[in-house]
Coordinates of N, CA and C in Angstrom, one line a residue:
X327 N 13.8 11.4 -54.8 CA 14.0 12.1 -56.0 C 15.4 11.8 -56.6
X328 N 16.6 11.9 -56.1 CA 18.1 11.5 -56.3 C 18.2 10.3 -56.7
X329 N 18.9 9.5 -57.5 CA 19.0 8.3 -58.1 C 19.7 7.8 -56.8
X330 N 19.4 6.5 -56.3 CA 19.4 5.4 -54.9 C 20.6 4.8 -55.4
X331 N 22.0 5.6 -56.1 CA 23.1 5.3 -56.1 C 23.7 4.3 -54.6
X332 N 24.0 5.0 -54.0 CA 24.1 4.7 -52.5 C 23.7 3.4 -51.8
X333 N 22.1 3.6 -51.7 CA 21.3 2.2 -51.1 C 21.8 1.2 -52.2
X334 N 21.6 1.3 -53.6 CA 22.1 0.2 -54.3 C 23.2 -0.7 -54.1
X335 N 24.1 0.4 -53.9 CA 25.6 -0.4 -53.9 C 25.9 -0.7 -52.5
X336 N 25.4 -0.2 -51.7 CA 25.7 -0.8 -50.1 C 25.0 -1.3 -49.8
X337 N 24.0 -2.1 -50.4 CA 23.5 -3.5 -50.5 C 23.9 -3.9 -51.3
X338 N 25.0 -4.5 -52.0 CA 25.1 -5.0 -53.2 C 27.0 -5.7 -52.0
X339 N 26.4 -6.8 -52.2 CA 27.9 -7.6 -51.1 C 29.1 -7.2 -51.9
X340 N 29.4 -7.7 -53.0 CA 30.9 -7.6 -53.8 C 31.3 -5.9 -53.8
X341 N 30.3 -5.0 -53.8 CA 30.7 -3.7 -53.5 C 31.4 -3.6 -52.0
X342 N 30.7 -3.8 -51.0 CA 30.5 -3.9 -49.6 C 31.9 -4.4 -49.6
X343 N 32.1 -5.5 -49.9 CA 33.6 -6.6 -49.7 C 34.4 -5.9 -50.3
X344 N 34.5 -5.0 -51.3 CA 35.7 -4.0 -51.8 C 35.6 -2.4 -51.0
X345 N 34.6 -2.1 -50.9 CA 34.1 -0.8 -50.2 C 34.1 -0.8 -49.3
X346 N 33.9 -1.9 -48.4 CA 33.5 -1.5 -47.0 C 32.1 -1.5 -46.9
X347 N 31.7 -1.8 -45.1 CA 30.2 -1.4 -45.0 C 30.1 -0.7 -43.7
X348 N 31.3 -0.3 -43.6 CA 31.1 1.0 -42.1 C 32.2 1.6 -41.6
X349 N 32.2 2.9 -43.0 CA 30.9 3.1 -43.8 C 31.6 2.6 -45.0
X350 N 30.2 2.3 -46.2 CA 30.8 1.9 -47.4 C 31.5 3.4 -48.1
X351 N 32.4 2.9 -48.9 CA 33.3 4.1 -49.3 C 33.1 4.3 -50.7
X352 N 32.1 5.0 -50.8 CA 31.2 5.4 -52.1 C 30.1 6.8 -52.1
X353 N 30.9 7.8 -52.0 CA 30.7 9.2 -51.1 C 30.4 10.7 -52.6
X354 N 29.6 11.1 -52.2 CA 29.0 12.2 -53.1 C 30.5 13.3 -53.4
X355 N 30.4 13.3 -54.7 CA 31.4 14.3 -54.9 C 31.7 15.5 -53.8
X356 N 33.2 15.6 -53.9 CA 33.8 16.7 -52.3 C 33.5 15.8 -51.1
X357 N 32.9 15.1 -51.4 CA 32.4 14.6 -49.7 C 33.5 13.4 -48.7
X358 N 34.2 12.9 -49.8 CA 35.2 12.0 -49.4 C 35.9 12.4 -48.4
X359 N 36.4 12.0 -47.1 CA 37.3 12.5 -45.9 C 38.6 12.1 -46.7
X360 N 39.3 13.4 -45.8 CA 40.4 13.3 -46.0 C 41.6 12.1 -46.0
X361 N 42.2 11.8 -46.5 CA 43.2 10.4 -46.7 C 42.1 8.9 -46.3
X362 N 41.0 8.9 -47.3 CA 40.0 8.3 -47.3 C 40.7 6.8 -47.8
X363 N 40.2 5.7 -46.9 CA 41.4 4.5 -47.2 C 40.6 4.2 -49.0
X364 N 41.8 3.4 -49.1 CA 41.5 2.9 -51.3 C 41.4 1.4 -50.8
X365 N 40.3 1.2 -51.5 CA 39.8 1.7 -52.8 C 38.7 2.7 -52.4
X366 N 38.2 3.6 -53.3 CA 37.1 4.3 -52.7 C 36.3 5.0 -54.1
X367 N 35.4 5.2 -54.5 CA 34.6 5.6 -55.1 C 33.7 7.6 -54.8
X368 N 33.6 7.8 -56.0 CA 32.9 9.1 -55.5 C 31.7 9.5 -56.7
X369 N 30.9 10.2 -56.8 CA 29.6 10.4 -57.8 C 29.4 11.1 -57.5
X370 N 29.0 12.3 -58.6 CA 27.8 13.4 -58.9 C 27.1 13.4 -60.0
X371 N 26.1 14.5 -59.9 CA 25.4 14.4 -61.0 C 25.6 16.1 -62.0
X372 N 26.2 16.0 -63.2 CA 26.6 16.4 -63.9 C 24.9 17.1 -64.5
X373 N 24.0 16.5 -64.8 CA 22.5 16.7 -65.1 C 21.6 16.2 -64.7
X374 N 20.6 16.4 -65.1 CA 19.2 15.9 -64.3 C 18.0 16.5 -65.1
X375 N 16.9 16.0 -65.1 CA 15.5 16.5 -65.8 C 14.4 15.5 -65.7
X376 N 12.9 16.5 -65.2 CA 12.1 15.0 -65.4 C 11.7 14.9 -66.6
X377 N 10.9 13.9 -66.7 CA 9.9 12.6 -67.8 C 9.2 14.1 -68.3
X378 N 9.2 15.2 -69.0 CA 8.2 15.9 -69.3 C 7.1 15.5 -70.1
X379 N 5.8 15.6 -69.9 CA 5.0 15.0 -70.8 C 3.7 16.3 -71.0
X380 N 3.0 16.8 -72.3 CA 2.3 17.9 -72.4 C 0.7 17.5 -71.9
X381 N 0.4 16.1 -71.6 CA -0.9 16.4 -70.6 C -1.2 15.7 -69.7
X382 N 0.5 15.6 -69.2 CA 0.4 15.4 -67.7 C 1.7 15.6 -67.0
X383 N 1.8 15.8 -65.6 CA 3.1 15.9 -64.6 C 3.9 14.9 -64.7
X384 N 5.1 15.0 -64.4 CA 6.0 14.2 -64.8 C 6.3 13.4 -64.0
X385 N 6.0 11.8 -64.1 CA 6.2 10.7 -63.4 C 7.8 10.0 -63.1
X386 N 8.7 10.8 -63.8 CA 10.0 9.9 -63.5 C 11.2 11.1 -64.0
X387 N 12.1 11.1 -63.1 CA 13.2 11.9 -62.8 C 14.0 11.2 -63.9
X388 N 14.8 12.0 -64.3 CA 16.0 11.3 -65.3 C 17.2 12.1 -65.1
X389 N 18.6 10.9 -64.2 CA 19.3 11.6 -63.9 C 20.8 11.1 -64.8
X390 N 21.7 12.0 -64.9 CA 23.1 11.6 -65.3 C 24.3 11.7 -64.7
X391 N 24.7 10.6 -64.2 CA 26.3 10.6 -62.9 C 27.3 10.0 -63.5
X392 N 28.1 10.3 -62.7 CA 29.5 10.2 -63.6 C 30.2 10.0 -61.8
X393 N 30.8 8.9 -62.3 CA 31.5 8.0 -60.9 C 32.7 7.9 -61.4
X394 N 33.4 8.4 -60.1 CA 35.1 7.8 -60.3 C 35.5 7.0 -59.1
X395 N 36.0 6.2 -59.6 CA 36.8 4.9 -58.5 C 38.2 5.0 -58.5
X396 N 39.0 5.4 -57.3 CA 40.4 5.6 -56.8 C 40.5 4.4 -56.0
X397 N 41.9 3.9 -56.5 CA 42.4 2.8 -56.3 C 43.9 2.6 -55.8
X398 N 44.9 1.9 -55.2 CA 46.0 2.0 -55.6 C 46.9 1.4 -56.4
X399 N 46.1 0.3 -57.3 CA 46.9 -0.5 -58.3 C 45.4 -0.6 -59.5
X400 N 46.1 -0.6 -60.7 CA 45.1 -1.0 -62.0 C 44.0 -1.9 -61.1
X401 N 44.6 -3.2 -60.6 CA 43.5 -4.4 -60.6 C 42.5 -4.0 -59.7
X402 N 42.8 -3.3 -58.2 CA 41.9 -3.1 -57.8 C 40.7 -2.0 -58.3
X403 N 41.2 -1.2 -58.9 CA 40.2 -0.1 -59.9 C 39.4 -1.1 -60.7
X404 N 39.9 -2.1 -61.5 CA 39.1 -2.3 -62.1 C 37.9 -3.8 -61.2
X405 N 38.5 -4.0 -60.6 CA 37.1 -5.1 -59.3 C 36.2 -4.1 -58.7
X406 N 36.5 -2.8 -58.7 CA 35.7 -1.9 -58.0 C 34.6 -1.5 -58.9
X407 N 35.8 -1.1 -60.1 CA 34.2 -0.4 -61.2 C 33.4 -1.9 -61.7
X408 N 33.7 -2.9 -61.9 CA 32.9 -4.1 -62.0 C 32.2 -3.9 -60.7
X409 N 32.4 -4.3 -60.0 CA 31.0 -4.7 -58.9 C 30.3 -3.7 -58.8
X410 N 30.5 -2.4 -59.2 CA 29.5 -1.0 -59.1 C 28.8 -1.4 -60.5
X411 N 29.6 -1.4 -61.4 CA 28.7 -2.0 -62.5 C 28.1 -3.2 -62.6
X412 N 28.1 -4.2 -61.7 CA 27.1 -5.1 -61.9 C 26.0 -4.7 -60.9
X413 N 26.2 -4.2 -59.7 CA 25.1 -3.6 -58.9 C 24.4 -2.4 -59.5
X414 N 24.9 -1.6 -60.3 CA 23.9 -1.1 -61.0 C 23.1 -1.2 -62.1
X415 N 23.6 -1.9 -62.7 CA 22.9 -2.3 -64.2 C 21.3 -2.9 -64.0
X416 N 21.3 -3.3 -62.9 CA 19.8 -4.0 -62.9 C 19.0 -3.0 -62.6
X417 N 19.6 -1.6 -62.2 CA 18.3 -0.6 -62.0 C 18.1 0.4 -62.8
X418 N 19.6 0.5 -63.5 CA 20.3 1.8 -64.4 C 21.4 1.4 -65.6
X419 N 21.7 2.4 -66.6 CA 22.4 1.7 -67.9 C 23.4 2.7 -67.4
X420 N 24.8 1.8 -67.5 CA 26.1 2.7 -67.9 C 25.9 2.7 -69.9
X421 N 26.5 4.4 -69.5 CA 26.1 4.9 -71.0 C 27.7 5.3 -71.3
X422 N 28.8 5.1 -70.4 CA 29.8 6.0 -71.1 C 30.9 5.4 -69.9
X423 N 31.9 4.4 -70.6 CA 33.1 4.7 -70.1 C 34.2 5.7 -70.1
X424 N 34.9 6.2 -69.6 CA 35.8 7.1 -69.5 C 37.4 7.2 -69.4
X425 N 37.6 7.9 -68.3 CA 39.0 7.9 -68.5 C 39.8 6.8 -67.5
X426 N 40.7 6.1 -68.0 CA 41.3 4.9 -66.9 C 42.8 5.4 -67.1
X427 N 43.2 6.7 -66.0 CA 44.5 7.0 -66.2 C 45.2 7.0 -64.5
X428 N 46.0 7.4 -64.0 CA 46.3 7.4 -62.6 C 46.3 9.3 -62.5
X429 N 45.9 9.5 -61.1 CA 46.1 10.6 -60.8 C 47.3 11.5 -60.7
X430 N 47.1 12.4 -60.9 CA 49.5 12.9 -60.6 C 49.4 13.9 -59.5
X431 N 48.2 14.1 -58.8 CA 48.7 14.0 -57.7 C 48.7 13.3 -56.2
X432 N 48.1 12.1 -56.4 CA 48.4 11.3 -55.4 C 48.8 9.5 -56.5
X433 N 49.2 9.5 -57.4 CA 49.4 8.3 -58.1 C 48.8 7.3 -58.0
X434 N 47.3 7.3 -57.3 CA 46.2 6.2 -57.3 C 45.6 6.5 -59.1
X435 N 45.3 5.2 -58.9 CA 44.4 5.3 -60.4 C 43.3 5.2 -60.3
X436 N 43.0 5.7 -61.6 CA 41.2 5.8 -62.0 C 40.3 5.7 -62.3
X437 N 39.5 5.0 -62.4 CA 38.6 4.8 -63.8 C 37.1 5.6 -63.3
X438 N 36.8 6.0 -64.8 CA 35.6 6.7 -64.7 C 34.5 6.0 -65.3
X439 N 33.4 6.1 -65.3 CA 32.3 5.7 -65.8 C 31.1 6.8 -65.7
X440 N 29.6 7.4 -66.3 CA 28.8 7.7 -66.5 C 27.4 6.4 -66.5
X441 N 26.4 6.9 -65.7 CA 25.4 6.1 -65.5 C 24.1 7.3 -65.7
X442 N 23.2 6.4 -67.0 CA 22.0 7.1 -67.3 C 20.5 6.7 -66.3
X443 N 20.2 7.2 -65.0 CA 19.4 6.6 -64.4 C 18.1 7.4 -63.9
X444 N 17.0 5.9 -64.7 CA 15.2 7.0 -64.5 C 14.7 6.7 -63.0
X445 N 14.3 8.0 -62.5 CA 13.9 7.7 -61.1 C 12.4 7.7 -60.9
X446 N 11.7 6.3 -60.6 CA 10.2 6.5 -60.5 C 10.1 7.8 -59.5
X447 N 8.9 8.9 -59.7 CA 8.4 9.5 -58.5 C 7.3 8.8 -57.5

């Protein structure tokens, strides 16, 4: 029922080769361990609703996340949100870039993104 954020991108090699694959470092909002090595990635879902339809149950989840990628230099921020955005576009539309500022309290930087994604039931 959750958008296969996760399985996508830790199948997805150029993620893996920036992320890691044990474990890949691409972790549900709050969930990140503490002094989690960079680059690292995090996602929640901000909204959610199914496919409503008036004469029948609803065949597809429609969800909205919003991903932030922590890095410790610009360049690497930005190879991270590229390979999450090319691993997801084949299954899901980024609908909204965001904010690309550095954090002030650990001075890694950031870039954010928003992904609009329908989930077959």
């Amino acid at each position: 029922m959750l958008p296969p954020i996760f399985t996508i991108c830790a199948a997805d090699a150029a993620v893996t080769a920036l992320l890691g694959s044990d474990p890949t470092r691409l972790h549900p909002f709050g969930k990140a361990p503490q002094r989690v090595a960079l680059p690292y990635a995090v996602w929640r879902i901000p909204t959610g609703a199914p496919e409503n339809y008036l004469d029948s149950a609803p065949d597809v989840d429609r969800w909205r996340l919003q991903v932030d990628v922590y890095a410790g230099n610009g360049n690497d921020a930005t190879a991270v949100t590229e390979a999450l955005r090319d691993a997801i576009e084949p299954h899901a539309h980024i609908v909204r870039w965001g904010d690309t500022d550095t954090d002030p309290e650990t001075g890694n930087r950031h870039i954010s993104f928003d992904v609009s994604w329908h989930v077959p039931r």
